[in-house]
Structure formats: C-alpha cells, structure tokens
Tab-separated table of C-alpha atoms in Angstrom:
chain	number	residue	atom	x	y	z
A	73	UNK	CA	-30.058	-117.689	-2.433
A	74	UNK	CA	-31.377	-120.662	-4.189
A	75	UNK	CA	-34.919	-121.608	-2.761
A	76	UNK	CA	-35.963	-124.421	-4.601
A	77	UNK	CA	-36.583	-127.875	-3.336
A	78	UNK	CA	-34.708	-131.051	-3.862
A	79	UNK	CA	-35.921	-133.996	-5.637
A	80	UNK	CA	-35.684	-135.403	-1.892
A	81	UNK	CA	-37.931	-133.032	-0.815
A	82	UNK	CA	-40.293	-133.977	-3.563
A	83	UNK	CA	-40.505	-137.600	-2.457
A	84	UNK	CA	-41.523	-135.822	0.825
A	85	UNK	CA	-44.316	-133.892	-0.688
A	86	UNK	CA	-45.827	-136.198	-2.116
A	87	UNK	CA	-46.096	-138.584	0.802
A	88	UNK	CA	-46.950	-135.979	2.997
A	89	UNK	CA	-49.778	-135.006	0.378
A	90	UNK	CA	-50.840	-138.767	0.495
A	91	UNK	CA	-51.036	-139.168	3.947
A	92	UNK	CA	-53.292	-136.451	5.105
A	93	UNK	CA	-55.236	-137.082	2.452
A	94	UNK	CA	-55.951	-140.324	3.344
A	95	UNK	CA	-56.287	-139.354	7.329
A	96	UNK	CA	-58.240	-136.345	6.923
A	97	UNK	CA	-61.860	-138.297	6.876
A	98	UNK	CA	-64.421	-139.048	8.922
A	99	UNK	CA	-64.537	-136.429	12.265
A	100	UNK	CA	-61.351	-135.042	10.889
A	101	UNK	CA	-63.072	-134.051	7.792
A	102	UNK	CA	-64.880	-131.655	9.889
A	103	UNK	CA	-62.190	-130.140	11.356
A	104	UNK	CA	-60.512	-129.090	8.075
A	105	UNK	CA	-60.364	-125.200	7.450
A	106	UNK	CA	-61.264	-124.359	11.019
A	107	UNK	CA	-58.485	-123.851	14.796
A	108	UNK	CA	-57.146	-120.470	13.321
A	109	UNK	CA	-56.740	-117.267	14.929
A	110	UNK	CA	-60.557	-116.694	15.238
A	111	UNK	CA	-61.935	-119.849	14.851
A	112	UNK	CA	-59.684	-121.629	17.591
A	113	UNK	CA	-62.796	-122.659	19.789
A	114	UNK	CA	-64.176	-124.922	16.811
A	115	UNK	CA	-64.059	-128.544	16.616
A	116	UNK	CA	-62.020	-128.998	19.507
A	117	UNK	CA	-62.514	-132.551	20.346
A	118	UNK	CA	-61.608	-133.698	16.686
A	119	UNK	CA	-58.889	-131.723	16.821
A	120	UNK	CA	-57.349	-132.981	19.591
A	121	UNK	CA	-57.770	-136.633	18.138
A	122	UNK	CA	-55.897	-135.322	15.032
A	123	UNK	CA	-53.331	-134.109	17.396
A	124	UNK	CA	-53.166	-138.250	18.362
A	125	UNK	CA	-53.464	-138.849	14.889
A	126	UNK	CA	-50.522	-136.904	13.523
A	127	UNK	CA	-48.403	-138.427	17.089
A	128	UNK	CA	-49.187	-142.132	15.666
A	129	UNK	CA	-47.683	-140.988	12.168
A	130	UNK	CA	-44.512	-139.497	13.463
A	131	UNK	CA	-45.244	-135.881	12.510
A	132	UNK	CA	-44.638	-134.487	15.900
A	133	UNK	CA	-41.441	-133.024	17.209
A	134	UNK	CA	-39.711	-133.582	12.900
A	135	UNK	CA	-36.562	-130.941	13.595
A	136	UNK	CA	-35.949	-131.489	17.294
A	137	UNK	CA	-32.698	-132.656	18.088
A	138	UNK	CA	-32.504	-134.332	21.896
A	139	UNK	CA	-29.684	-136.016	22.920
A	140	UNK	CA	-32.123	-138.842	23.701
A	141	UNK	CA	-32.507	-139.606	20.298
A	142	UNK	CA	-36.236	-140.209	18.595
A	143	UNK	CA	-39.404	-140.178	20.906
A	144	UNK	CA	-41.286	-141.828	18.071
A	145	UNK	CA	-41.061	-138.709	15.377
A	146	UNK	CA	-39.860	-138.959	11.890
A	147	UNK	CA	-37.059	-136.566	11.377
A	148	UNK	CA	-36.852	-134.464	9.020
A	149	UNK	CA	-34.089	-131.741	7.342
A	150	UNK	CA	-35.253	-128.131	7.636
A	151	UNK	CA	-36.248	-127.979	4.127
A	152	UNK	CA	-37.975	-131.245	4.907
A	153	UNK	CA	-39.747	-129.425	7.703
A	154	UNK	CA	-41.170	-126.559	5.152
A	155	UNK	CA	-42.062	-128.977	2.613
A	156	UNK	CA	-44.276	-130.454	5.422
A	157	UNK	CA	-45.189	-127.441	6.571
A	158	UNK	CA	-46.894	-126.297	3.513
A	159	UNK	CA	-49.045	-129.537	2.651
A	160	UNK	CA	-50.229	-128.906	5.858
A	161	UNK	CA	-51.710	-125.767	4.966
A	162	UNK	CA	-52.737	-126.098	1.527
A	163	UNK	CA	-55.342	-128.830	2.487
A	164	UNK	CA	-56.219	-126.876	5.262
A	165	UNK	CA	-55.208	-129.790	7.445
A	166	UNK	CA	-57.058	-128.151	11.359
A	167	UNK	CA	-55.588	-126.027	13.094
A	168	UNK	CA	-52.829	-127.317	16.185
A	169	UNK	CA	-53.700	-128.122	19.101
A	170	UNK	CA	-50.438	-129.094	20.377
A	171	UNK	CA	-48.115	-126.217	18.356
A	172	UNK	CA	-46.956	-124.511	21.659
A	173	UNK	CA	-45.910	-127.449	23.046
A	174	UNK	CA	-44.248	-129.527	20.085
A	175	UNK	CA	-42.567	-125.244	18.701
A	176	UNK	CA	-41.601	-124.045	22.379
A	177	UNK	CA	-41.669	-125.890	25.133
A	178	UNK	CA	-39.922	-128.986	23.467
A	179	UNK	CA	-36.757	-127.463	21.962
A	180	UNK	CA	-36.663	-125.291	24.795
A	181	UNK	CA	-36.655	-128.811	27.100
A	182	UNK	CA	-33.881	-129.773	24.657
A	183	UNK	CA	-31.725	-126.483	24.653
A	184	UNK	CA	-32.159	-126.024	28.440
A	185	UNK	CA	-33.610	-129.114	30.324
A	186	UNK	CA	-32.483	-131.736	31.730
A	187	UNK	CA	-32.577	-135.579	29.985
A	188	UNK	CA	-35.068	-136.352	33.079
A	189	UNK	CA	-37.203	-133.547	31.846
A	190	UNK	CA	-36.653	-134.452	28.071
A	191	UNK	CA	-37.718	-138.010	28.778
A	192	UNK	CA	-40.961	-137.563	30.600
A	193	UNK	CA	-42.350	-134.638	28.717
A	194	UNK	CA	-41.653	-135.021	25.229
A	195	UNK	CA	-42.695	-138.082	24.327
A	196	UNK	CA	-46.042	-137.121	25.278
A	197	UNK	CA	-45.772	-134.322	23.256
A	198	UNK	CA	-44.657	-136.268	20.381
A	199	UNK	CA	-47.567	-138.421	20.641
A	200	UNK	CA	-50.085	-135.441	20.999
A	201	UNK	CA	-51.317	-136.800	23.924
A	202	UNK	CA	-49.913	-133.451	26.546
A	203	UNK	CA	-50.963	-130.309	25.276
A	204	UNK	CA	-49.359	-127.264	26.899
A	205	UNK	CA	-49.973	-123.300	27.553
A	206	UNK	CA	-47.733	-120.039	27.887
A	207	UNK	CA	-47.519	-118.256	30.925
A	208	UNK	CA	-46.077	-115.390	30.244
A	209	UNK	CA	-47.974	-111.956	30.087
A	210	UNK	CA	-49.789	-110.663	33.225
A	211	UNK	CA	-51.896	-107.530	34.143
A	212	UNK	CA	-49.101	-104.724	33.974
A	213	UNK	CA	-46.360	-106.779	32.375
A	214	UNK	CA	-47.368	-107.663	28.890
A	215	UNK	CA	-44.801	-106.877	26.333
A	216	UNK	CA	-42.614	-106.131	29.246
A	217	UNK	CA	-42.295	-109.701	30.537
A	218	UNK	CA	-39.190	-108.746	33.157
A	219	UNK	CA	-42.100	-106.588	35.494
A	220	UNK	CA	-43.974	-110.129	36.191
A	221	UNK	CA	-45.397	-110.467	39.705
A	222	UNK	CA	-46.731	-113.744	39.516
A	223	UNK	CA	-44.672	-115.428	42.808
A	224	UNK	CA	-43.442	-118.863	43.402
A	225	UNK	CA	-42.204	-120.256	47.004
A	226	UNK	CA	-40.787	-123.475	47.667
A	227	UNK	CA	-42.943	-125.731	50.269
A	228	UNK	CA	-40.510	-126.809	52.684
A	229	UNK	CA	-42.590	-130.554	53.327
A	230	UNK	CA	-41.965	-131.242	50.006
A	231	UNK	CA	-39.625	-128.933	48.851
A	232	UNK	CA	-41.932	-128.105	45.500
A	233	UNK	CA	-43.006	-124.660	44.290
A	234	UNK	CA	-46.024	-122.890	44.794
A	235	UNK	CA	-47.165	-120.587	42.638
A	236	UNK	CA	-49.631	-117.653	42.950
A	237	UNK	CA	-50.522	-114.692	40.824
A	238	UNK	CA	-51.970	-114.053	37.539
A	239	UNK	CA	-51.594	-114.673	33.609
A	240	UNK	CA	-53.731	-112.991	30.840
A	241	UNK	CA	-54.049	-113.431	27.138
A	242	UNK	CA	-53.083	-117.414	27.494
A	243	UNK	CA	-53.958	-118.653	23.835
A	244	UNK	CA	-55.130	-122.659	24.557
A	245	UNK	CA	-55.477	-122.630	28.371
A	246	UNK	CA	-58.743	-124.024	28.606
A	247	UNK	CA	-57.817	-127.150	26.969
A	248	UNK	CA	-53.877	-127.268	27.882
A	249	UNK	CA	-52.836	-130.199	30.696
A	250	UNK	CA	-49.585	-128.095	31.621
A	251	UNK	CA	-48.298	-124.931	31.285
A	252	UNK	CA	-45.176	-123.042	31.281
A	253	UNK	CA	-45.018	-120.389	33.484
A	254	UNK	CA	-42.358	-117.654	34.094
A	255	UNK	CA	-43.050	-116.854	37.923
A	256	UNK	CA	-40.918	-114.949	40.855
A	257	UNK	CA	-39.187	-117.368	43.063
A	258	UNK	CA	-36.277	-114.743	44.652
A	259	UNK	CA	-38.617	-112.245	47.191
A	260	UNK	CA	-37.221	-108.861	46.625
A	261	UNK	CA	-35.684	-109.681	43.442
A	262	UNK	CA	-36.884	-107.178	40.726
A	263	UNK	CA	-37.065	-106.727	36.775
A	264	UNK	CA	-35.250	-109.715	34.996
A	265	UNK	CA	-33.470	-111.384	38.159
A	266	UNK	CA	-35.208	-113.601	40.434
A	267	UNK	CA	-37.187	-115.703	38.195
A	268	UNK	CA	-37.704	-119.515	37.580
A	269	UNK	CA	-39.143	-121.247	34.884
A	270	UNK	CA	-41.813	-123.412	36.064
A	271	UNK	CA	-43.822	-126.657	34.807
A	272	UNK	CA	-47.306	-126.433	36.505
A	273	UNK	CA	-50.194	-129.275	35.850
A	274	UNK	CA	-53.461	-127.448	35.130
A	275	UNK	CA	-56.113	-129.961	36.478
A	276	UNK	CA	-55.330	-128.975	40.057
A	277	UNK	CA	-58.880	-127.707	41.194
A	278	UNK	CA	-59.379	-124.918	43.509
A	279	UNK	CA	-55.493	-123.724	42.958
A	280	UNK	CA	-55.771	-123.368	39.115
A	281	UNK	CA	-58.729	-121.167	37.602
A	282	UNK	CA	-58.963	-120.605	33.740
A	283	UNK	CA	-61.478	-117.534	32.751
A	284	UNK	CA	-62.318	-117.514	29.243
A	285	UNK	CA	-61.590	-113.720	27.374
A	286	UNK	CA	-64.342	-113.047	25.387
A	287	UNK	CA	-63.117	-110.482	22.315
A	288	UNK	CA	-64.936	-108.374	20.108
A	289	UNK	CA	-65.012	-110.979	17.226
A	290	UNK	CA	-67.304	-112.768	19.740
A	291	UNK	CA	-64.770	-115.593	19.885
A	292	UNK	CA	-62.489	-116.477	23.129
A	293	UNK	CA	-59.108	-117.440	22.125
A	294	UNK	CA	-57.384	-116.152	24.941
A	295	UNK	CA	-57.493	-116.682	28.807
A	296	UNK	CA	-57.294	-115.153	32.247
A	297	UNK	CA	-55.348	-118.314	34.258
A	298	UNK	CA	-55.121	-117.961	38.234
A	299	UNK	CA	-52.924	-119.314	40.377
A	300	UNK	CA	-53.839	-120.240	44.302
A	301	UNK	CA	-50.864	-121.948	45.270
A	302	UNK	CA	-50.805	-124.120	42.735
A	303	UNK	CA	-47.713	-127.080	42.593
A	304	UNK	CA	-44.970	-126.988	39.903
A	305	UNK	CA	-43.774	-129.975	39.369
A	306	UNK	CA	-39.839	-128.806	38.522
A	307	UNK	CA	-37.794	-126.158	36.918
A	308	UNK	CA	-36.299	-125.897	33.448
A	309	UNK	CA	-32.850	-124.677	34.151
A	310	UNK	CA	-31.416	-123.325	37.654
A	311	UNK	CA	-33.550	-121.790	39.908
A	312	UNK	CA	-33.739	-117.947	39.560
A	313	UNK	CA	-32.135	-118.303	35.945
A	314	UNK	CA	-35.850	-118.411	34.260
A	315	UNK	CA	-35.072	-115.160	32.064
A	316	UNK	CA	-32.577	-116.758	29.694
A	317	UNK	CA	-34.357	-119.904	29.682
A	318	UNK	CA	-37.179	-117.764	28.905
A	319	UNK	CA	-35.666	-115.576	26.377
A	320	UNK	CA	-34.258	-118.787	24.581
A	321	UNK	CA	-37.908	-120.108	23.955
A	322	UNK	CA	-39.076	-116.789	22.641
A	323	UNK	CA	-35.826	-116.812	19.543
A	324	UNK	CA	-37.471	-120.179	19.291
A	325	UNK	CA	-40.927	-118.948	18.271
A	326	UNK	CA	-40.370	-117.990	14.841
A	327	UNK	CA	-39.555	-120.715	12.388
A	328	UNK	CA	-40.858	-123.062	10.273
A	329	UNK	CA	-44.422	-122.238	12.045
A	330	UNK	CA	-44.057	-118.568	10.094
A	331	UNK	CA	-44.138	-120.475	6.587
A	332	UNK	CA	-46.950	-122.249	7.533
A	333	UNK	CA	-48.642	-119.134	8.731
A	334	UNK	CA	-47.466	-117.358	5.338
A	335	UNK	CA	-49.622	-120.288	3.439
A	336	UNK	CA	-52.982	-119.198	5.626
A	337	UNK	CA	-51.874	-115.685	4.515
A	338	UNK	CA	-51.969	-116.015	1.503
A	339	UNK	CA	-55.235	-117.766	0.932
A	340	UNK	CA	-57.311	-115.252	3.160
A	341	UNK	CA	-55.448	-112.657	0.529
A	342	UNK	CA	-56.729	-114.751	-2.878
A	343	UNK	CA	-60.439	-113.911	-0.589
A	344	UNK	CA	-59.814	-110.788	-0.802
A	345	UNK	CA	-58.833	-110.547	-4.032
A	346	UNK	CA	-61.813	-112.356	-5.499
A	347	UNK	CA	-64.335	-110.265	-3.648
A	348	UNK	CA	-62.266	-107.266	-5.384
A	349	UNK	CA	-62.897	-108.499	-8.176
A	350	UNK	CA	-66.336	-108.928	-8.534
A	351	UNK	CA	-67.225	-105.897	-6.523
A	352	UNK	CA	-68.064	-102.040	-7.653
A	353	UNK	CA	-64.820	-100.718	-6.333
A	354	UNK	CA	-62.546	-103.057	-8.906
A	355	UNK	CA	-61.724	-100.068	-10.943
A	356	UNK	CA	-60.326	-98.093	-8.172
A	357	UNK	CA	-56.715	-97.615	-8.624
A	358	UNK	CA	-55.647	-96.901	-5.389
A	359	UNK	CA	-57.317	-100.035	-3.910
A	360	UNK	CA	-56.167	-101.651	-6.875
A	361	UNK	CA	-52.514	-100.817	-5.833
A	362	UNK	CA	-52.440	-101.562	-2.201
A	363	UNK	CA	-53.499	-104.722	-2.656
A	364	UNK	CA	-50.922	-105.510	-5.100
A	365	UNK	CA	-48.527	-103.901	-2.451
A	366	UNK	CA	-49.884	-106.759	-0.186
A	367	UNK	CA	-49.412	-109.621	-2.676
A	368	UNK	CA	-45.623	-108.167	-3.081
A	369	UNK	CA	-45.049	-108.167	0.626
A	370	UNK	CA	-46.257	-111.600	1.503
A	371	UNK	CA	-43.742	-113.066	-1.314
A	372	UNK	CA	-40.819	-110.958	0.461
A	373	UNK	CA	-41.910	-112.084	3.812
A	374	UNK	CA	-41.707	-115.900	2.452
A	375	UNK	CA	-38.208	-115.115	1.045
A	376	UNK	CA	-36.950	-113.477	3.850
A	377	UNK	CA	-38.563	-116.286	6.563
A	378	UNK	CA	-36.374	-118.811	3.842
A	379	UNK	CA	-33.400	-117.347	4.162
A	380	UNK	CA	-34.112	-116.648	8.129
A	381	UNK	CA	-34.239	-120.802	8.660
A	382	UNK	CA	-30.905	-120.786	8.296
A	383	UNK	CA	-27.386	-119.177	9.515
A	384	UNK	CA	-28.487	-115.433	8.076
A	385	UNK	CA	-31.201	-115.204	10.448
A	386	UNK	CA	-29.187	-113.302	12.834
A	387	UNK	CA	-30.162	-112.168	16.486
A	388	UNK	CA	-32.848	-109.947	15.591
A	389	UNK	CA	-34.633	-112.275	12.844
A	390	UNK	CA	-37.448	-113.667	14.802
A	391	UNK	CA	-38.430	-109.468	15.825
A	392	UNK	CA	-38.055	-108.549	12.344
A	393	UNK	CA	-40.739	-111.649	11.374
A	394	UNK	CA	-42.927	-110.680	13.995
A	395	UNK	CA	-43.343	-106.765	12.601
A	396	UNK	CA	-43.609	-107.573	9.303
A	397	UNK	CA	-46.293	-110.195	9.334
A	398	UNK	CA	-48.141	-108.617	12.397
A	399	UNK	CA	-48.461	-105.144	10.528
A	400	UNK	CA	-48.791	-107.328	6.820
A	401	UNK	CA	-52.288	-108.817	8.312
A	402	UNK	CA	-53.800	-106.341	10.451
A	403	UNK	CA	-53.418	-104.103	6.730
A	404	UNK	CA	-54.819	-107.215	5.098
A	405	UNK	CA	-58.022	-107.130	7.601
A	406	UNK	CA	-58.397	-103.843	6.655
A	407	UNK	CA	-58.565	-104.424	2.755
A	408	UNK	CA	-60.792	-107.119	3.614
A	409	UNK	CA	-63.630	-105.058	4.907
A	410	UNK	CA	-63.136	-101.562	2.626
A	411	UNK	CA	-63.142	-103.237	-0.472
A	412	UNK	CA	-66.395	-104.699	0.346
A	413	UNK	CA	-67.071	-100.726	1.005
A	414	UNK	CA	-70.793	-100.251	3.645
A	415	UNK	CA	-71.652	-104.006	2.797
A	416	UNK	CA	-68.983	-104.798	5.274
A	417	UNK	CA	-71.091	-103.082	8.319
A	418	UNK	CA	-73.736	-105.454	8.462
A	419	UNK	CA	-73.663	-108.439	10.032
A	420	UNK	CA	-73.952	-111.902	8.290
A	421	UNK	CA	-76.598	-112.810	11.094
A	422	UNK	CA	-78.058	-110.637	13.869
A	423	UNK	CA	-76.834	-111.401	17.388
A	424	UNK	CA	-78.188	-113.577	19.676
A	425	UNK	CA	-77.024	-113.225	23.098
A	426	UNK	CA	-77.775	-116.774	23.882
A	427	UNK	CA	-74.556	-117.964	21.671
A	428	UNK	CA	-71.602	-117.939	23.558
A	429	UNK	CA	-69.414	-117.055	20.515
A	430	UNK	CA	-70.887	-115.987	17.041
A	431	UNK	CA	-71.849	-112.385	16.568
A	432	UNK	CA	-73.118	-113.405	12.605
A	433	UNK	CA	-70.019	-112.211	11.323
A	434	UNK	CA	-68.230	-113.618	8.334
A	435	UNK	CA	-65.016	-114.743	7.167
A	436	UNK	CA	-63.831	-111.198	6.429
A	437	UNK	CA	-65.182	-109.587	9.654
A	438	UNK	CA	-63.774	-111.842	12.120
A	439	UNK	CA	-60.392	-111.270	10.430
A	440	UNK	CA	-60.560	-107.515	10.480
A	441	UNK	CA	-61.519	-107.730	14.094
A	442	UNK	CA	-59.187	-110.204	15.090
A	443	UNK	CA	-56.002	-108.837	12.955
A	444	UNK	CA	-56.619	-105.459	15.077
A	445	UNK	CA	-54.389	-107.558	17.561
A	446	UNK	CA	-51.911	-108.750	15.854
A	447	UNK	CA	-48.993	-105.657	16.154
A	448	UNK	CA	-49.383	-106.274	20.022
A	449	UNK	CA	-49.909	-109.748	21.293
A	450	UNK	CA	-46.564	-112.336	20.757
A	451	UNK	CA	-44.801	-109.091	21.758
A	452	UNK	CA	-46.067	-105.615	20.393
A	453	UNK	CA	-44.276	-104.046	17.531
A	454	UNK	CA	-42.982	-101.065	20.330
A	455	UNK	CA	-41.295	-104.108	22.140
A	456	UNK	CA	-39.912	-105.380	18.578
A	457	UNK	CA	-38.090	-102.228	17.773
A	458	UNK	CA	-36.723	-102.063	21.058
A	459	UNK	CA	-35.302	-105.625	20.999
A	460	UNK	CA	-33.749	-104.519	17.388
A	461	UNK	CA	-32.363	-101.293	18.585
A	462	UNK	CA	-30.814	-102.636	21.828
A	463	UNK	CA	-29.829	-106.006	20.828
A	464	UNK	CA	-28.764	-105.742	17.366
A	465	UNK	CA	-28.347	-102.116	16.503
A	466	UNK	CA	-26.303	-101.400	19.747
A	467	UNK	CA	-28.421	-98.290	20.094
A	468	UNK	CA	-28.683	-96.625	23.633
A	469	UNK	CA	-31.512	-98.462	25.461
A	470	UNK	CA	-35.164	-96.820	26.229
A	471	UNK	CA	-34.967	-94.753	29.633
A	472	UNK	CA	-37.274	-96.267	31.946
C-alpha cells in the first residue's frame, strides 16, 4: 500500500502545525506534555478550557458523518484525520479531555441514535463543552461485559429509567457530565439479552457517587461510579437491544486515536533509548537487540493501524490493535526500568503520605507501573483472542 500523504494533506499540516502553535500559550502552555495514561489527573482545569478551545476551532467531531450535517466541526478525509492526529502529538498538544465522547459516544449516536439524540448531544460535544464517561466494566464482569448486573427499571410517573448497581475502572468519571452506561433493563434476562444502553447525567447528588481508584503509580485514573437510582435521560437504540449498540461502539474504539497513541509511543521509546545510551549496560547485546525489536514493532504497528483505517481492517482489526500495542508497551515499561539496571529501584523523591498522588517516581517508573495494565483494561488480551477465534477464525467458542 502506498502510505504517503497528499500535497492536500500537506496544506493540512501545516495549518494544523500553525494553529496549535499559536493556541498553545498562556494556561495551555502548562498543560502541554501532561493528561496521559499516568499523568491524567494533571492540569485538569486548563485542559478542559483547551477542550473549549479546540470546539471554537472546529477540531472536534473532523470524521463524523451525521445525517444532520456539521455541528460546527471542520471535516476532514481520513488521511486528513491522521495528518491531524499526529501534529497533535508531536507538540505534545494535552492530553483529551473529551476523547471518549467526541471517539465513542458520538459516532455511536450517529450509527445507532436517533436525529433527536444526535442534535442535543453532539453539538456539545463538538464544542467541548459535555464531557462523557464509559460504563461498562463492573465487579465480576470486566472483560466479560455480557455478565453485567448493574439494573435499570422504568419509573412508571415518568416513565424514565432508573438505574442502580456498580461500575469500576471508569477512566474520566470524576470530571465527566454524562456517562454511557450498559445496564439491565429485562429482570430475568441473562448474559447478552436484556440490556439497554443508557444516557445518565452525573451531577445527580445522592444517586450518583464517583470513588477515586488510587493505583500503585500513586495516580487515580480510574473510578468506582455508584448508582442509587439514578435517572437516564433516554436510550440509544431499542430498549433491551443495548448489546449491539454496545458492541458497535467498542469496533469504534480503535482508529485514528491508535496513530495518535503510536506518536506518544514512540517518543517514551526515543527516552528509553537515550538513557541506553548513556548508561553502563549500552554494550549489552541482548538489551541492545530487544530494543531494536521494539523500534521494529512500533513501525509495523503504524503500518498495519494505516492500512486498518480503511476497507482491509476486517472484523477482527480493532482486537488485533489492541494486543499488539497493549503487549508492545507493557514490554516497553519494562525496558524502561532494566536498562536503567538497580538505579531504577529508588525513588525520584521519598513518599509523603500527605500527597494525594506522587510517590517521587519518574517518567520511567510511572510508565512501568502503569503499562503493567495495559494487556487487561480496554478488554484483556484473553478476551482479544477469544473475539478473534470466535468471530473471525470461526473456531469453536470457549466452554463456559
């Protein structure tokens, strides 16, 4: 395939390039580098006036495709999207507040919602004003999202939902006005059938509680969200048909967001490589090799997440993505702390209880302990095989 960019794609890059950096200044400047996995409790406030920022440029929402037309976005071709995509990352532009909204729920709203839904929620998303949550995973139903027990009934006074139960590991819920949530609104109804997907408000006090999860990198990316009855506003889809709209959202995940990813990659690997460098263990030739192994796989990953954007993605694409970049980084972790060899043990600062997040660790610490997660949550590499077995391979599925 032919992966170079267009001369119309150039114009793009270099207006892109101009524009953030003209915008990223003053509290924005601050932000820069930082909203990553492990850092996504920094400069949260600035971030979420960048999130305004990019809305009033029309950088929001570039490859979705409503039937309502524009909600204020500039649109953009796919390769339009990546060229985008990568400015973005090489200035180190902050980290999204608003990604799970503007890369799930809104094509999801498009593929599956009505033009009622579409026209109240998106433009808010396209004007990073509404930022939005997953709720997905519970206690006991992780990977395996058809065991939910997280219940919805509908209030006959109003005839709303109300939903009740329990979602863990929700990346953004402490600073998300709605969520998505996949909830049980058939009684009785077991694995896959029975299930709605919901739109629930989370400022609703007393029937929505969000409980920080503080990890062993010290930081607290993910939350504990309970639900007390809480009101969903409407349903994406028919009622008790949540599971495909579901399932459509997660083939949504990987896309364009997995080049920009691949960019963060591959800076934390030049790190790497320069502390190799300049460290006792550069002669070693094993080390020596493995990382070059590394450097290999992130350019196959970036052709093969090319070549996925278009029509040879296939069903099982976005699993494939997943286990290749999920085992990629939690190797590159790894690397990060043995080629600094004991060095790596000591922190860069001793803990003080009193902060609510650092441990004193640096750079290369928090990504070894935060890549330790990254072949289970977004749907562990056991669950990734499965999906590539069953659903692509035709293999006989797992006995349960």
């Amino acid at each position: 395939m032919d992966f170079s960019f267009g001369a119309e794609d150039e114009e793009l890059r270099g207006r892109a390039r101009t524009w953030l950096t003209e915008h990223l200044v003053g509290p924005y400047a601050q932000a820069v580098g930082v909203g990553g996995p492990g850092s996504e409790h920094q400069e949260v406030a600035a971030r979420r006036a960048w999130e305004r920022e990019l809305g009033r440029g029309g950088w929001i929402g570039q490859g979705w495709e409503a039937p309502g037309g524009a909600y204020g976005q500039q649109r953009l071709s796919l390769t339009g999207q990546v060229v985008w995509a990568e400015e973005y990352a090489a200035l180190r532009a902050p980290g999204r507040v608003g990604h799970i909204g503007e890369n799930l729920l809104a094509p999801t709203l498009i593929a599956y919602g009505s033009r009622e839904q579409q026209d109240r929620f998106l433009p808010g998303i396209a004007r990073g004003e509404e930022l939005w949550c997953q709720g997905y995973s519970e206690p006991g139903a992780g990977s395996d999202l058809a065991g939910i027990r997280t219940a919805a009934v509908r209030d006959p006074a109003d005839g709303l939902f109300r939903v009740t139960g329990q979602k863990i590991w929700t990346s953004l819920a402490q600073d998300a006005d709605w969520c998505f949530v996949l909830a049980r609104t058939a009684p009785g109804s077991r694995r896959h059938r029975g299930l709605s997907f919901l739109l629930v408000r989370m400022d609703q006090p007393g029937r929505v509680e969000v409980r920080p999860i503080r990890q062993m990198s010290g930081t607290s990316e993910f939350n504990e969200v309970f639900f007390d009855g809480a009101v969903a506003a409407e349903a994406v889809g028919a009622e008790g048909e949540g599971w495909t709209v579901a399932m459509g959202l997660l083939a949504l995940e990987r896309g364009v967001s997995t080049l920009v990813q691949q960019i963060g990659f591959a800076a934390e690997l030049d790190r790497v490589l320069a502390a190799f460098a300049g460290s006792a263990r550069a002669a070693d030739p094993v080390l020596r090799a493995r990382l070059v192994g590394q450097w290999a796989e992130l350019r196959t990953m970036r052709w093969n997440a090319l070549r996925t954007l278009g029509a040879e993605g296939g069903p099982g694409a976005p699993s494939v993505a997943k286990l290749l970049w999920g085992g990629w980084h939690r190797r590159l972790g790894e690397l990060a702390v043995e080629v600094r060899g004991a060095a790596a043990t000591a922190g860069a600062a001793d803990w003080a209880p009193e902060l609510p997040y650092e441990l004193g660790l640096d750079e290369e610490q928090r990504l070894f302990l935060f890549t330790r997660a990254d072949t289970i949550y977004g749907g562990s590499d056991e669950i990734q095989r499965n999906i590539i077995a069953e659903r692509v391979l035709g293999l006989p599925k797992e006995s349960r």
